[in-house]
Short mmCIF file of C-alpha atoms in Angstrom, two decimals:
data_model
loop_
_atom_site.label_atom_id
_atom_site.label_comp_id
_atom_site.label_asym_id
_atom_site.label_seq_id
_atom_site.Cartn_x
_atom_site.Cartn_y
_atom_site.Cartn_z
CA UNK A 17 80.25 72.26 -39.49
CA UNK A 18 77.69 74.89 -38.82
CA UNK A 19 78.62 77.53 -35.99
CA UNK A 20 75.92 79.81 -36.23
CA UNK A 21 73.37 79.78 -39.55
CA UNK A 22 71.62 82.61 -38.78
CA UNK A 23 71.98 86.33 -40.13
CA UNK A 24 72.03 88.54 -43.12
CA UNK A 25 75.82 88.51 -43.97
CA UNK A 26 77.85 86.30 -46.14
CA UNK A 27 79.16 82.95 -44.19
CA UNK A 28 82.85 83.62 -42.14
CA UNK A 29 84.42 80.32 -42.74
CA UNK A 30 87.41 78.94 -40.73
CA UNK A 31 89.84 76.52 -41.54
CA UNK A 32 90.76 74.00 -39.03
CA UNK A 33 93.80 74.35 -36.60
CA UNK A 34 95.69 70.86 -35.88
CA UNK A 35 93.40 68.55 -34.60
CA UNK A 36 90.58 69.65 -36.36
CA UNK A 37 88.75 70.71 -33.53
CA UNK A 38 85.89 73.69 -34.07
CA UNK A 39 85.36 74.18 -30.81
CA UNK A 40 88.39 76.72 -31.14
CA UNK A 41 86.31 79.40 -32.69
CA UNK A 42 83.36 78.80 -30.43
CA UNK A 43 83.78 81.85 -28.31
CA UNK A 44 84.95 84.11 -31.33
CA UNK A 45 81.79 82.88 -32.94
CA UNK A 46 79.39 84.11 -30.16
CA UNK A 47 81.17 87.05 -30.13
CA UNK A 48 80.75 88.45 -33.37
CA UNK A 49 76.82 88.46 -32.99
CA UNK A 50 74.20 86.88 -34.61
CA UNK A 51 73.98 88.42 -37.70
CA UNK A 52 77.08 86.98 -38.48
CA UNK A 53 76.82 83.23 -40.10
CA UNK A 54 79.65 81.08 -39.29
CA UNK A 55 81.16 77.54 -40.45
CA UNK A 56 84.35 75.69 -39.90
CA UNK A 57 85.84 72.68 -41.65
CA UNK A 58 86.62 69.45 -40.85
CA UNK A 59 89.70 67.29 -42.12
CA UNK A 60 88.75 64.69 -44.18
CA UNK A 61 89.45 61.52 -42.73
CA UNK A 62 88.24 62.55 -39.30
CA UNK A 63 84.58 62.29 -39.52
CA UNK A 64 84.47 59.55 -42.85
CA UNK A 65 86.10 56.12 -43.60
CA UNK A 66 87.89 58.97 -46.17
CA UNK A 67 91.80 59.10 -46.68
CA UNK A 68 93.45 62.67 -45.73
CA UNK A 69 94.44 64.79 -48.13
CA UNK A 70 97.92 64.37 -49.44
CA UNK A 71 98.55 67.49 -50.66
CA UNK A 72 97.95 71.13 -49.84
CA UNK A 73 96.83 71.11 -53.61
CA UNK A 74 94.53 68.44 -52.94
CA UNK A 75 93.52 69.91 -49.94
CA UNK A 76 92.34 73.72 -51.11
CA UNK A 77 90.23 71.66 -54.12
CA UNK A 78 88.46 69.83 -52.10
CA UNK A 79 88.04 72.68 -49.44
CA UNK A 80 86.62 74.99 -52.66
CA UNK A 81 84.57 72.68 -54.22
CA UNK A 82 82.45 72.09 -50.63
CA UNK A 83 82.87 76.26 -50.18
CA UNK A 84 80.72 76.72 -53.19
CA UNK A 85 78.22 73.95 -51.89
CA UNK A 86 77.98 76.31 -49.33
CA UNK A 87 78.16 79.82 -50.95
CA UNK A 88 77.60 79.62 -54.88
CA UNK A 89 79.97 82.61 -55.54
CA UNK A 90 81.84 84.98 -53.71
CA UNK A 91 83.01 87.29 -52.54
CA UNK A 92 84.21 84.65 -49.60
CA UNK A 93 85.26 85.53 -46.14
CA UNK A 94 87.93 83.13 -44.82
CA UNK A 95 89.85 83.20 -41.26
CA UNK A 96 91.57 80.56 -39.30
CA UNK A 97 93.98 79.97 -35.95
CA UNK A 98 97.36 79.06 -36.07
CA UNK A 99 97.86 76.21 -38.81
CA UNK A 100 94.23 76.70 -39.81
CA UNK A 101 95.28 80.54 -40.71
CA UNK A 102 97.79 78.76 -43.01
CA UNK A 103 94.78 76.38 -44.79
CA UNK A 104 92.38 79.51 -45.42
CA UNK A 105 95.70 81.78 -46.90
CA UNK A 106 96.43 78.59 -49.43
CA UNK A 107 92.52 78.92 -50.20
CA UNK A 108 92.17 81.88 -50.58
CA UNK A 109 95.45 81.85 -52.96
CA UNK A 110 93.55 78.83 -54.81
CA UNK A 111 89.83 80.96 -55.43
CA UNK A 112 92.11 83.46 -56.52
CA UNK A 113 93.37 81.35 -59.32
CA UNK A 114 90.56 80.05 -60.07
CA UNK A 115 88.87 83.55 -60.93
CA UNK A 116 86.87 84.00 -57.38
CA UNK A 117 87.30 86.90 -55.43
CA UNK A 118 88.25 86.39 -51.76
CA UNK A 119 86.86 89.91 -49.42
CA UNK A 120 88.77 88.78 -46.48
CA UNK A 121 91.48 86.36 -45.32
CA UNK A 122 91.83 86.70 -41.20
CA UNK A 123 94.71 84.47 -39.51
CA UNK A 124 94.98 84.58 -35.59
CA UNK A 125 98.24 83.43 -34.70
CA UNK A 126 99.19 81.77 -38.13
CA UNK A 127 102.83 80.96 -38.74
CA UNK A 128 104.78 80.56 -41.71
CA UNK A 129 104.71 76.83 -43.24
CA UNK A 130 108.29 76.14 -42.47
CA UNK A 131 107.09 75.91 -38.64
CA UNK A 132 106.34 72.66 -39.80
CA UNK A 133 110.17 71.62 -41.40
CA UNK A 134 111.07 69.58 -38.02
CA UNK A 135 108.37 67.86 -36.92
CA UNK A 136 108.42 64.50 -36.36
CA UNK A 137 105.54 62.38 -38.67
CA UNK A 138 106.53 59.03 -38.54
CA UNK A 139 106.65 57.99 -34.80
CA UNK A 140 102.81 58.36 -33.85
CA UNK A 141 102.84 58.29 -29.84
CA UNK A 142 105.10 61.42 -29.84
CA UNK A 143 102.85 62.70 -32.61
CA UNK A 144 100.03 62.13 -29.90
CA UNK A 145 101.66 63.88 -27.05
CA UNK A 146 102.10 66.94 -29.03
CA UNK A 147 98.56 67.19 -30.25
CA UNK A 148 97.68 66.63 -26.27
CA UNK A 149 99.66 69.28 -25.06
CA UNK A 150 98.62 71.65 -27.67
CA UNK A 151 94.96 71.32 -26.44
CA UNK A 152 96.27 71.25 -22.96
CA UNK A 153 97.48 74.44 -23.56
CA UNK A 154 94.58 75.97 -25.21
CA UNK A 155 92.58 74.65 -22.09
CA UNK A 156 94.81 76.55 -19.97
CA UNK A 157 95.81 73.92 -17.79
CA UNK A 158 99.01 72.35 -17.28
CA UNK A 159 98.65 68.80 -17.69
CA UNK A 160 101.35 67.60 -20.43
CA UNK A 161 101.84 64.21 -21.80
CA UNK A 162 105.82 63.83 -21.26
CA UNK A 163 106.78 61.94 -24.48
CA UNK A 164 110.34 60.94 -22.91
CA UNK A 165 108.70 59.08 -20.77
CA UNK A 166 107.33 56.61 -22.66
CA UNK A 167 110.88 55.88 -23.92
CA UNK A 168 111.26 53.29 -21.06
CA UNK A 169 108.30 51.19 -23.33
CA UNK A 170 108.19 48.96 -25.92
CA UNK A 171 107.49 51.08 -29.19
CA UNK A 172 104.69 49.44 -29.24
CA UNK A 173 103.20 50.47 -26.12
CA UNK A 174 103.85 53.85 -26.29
CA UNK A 175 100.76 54.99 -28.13
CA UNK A 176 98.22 53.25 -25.69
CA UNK A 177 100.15 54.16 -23.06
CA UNK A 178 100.11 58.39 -24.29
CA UNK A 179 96.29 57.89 -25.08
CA UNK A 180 95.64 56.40 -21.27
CA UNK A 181 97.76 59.28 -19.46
CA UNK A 182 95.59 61.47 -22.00
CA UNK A 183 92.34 60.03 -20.38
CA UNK A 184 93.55 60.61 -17.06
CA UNK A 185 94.23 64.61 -17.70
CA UNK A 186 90.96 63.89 -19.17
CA UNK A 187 91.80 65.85 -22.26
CA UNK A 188 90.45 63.03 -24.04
CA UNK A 189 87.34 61.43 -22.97
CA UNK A 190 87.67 58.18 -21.41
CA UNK A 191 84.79 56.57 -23.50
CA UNK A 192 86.49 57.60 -26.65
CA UNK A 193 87.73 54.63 -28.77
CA UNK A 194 91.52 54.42 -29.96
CA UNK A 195 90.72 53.46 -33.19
CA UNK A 196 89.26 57.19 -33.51
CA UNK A 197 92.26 58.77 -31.55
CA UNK A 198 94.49 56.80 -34.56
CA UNK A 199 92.30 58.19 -37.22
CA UNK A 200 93.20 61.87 -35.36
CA UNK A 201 96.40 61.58 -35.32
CA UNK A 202 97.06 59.82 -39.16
CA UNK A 203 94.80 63.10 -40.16
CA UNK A 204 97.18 65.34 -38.71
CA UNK A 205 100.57 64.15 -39.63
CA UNK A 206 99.12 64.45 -43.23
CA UNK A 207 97.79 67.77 -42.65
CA UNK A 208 101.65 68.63 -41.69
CA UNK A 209 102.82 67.35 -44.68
CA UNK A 210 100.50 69.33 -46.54
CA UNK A 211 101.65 72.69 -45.01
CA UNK A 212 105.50 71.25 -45.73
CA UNK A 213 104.22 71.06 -49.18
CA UNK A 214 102.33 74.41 -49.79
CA UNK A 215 104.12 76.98 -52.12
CA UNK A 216 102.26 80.43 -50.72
CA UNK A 217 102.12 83.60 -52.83
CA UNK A 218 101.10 86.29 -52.29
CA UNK A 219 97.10 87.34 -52.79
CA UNK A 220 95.08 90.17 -53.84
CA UNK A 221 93.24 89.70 -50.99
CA UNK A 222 92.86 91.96 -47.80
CA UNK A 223 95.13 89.92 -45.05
CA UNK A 224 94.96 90.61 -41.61
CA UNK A 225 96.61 89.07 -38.97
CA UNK A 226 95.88 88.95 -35.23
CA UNK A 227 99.03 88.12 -33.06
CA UNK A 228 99.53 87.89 -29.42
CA UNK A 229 100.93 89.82 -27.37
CA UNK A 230 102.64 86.98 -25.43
CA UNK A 231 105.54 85.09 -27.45
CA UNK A 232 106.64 82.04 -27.25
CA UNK A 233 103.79 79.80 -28.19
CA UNK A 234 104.92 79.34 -31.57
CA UNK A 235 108.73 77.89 -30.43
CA UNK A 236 106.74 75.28 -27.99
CA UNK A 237 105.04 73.99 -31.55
CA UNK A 238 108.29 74.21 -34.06
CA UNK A 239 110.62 72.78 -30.81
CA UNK A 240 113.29 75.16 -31.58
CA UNK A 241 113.72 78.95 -31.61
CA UNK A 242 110.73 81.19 -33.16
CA UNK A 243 110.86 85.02 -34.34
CA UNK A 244 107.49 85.70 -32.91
CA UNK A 245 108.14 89.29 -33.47
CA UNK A 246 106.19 91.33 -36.53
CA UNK A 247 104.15 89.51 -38.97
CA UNK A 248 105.61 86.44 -38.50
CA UNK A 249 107.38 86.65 -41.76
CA UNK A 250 104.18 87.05 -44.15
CA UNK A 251 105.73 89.96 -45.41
CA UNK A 252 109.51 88.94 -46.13
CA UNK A 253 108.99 85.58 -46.89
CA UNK A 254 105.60 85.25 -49.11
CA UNK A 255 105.62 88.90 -49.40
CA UNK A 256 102.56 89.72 -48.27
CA UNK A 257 100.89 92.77 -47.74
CA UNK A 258 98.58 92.61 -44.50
CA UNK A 259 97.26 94.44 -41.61
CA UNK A 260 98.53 93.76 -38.11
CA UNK A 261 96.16 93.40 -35.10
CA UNK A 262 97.38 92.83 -31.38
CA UNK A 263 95.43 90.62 -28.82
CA UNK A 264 95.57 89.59 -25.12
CA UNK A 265 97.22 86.15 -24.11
CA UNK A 266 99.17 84.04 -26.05
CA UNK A 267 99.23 81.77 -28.78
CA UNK A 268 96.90 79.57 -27.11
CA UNK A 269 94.97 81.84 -24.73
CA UNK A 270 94.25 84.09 -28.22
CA UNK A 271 91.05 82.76 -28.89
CA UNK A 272 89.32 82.43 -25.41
CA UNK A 273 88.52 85.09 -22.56
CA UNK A 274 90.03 88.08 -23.04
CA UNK A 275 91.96 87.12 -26.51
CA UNK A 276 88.45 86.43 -28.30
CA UNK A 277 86.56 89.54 -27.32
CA UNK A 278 89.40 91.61 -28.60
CA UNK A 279 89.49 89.91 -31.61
CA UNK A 280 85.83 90.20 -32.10
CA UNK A 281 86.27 93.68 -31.81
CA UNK A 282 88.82 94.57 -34.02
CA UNK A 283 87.37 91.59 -37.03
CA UNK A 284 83.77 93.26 -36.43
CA UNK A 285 84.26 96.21 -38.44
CA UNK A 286 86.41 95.10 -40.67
CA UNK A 287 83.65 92.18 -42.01
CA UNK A 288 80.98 94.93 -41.80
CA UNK A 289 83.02 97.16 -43.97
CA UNK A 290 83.95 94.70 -46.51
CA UNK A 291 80.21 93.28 -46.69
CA UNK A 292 78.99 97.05 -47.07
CA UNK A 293 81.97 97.63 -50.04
CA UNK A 294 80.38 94.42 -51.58
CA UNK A 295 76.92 94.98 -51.79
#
């Protein structure tokens, strides 16, 4: 997906965040200027009569062959928010291998895989209601699609009846089919399972990541206690060497308002630095 085509620099391409959604980076985008040309991703599957990708393997492949559609060779310049930070580290670990060199890997928010070890796959109306509430919360309002709720149904009414309280927030349109919402939602429980599959190490790289200076966004999505504190574990657990940036809001607030412009700031420089080191 094309955010901006203009400018002189190399492409800034971002990985998508669960849900697939662009519309994350919009305001990040417009920040950064027009000289900078940006593109996001879309999960297969979404968009195309196309099965998901299985794998995180399968997943970074297919993500690098349609990168060099793009941009022939690199140097490449990948970022991403919050599970989409984890997508463009396991790509940029992949060009790596594969004898590319990556300029830039910038992750807003991104938490380690195992944020993903508890979630539940299988039972897609609770599935739903989390992917609801996540955009709820990146809206900024408090709407919330209370999964307990929907106990009291049948299993099988509980997916219809998540979608049509989700059309009544009006988080999701009203005129937009179920058989669509399905497709969303089958695309992200396997985009889980590809993060519970990835094995991360670490990459030559430079990493930076942008956290929040509000916590507790990160517990909401793993459902149980989160160290939101340092780098998130990049640097004990995949042993990672990276650069730490602070930003206004919180996990969800991070890339809107306040959060964006900051990060625009700080990601400015460091692209225009990189770019001038590669010419």
């Amino acid at each position: 997906v094309a955010l901006r085509t203009g400018g002189s620099r190399p492409p800034l391409v971002f990985l998508p965040a669960l849900g697939g959604d662009s519309r994350y980076y919009g305001e990040l985008v417009d920040k950064l200027g027009n000289d900078q040309p940006a593109y996001a991703f879309r999960p297969r599957g979404i968009d195309q009569n196309q099965p998901p990708h299985q794998s995180m393997d399968e997943m970074v492949v297919d993500y690098a062959a349609a990168l060099r559609e793009l941009q022939s060779t690199g140097p490449y310049y990948l970022a991403g928010w919050s599970s989409g930070g984890i997508y463009a580290f396991a790509l940029a670990q992949a060009l790596e291998s594969l004898g590319d060199e990556v300029a830039l890997v910038a992750m807003f928010g991104a938490p380690l895989p195992s944020i993903c070890d508890n979630l539940e796959l299988d039972d897609e109306a609770r599935f739903l209601c989390d992917l609801v509430n996540f955009a709820n919360c990146f809206a900024g309002t408090k709407a919330r699609v209370d999964y307990h709720e929907l106990l009291a149904l049948a299993p099988a009414e509980r997916f219809q009846a998540a979608l049509a309280e989700a059309k009544r927030q009006g988080t999701v349109p009203e005129a937009t089919p179920q058989e669509y919402i399905h497709r969303l939602v089958t695309v992200g429980a396997a985009n889980v399972r590809a993060i519970q599959s990835c094995d991360l190490r670490p990459i030559a790289a430079p990493v930076h990541l942008f956290i929040p200076t509000i916590e507790g966004g990160l517990a909401q999505i793993a459902g149980r206690a989160w160290d939101e504190s340092g780098d998130h574990g990049w640097g004990s657990d995949v042993g990672q060497a990276l650069e730490l940036h602070k930003v206004a809001g919180d996990h969800f607030t991070m890339m809107v308002g306040a959060g964006a412009a900051q990060i625009a700031r700080q990601l400015e420089p460091l692209l225009a630095r990189q770019f001038a080191e590669k010419k």
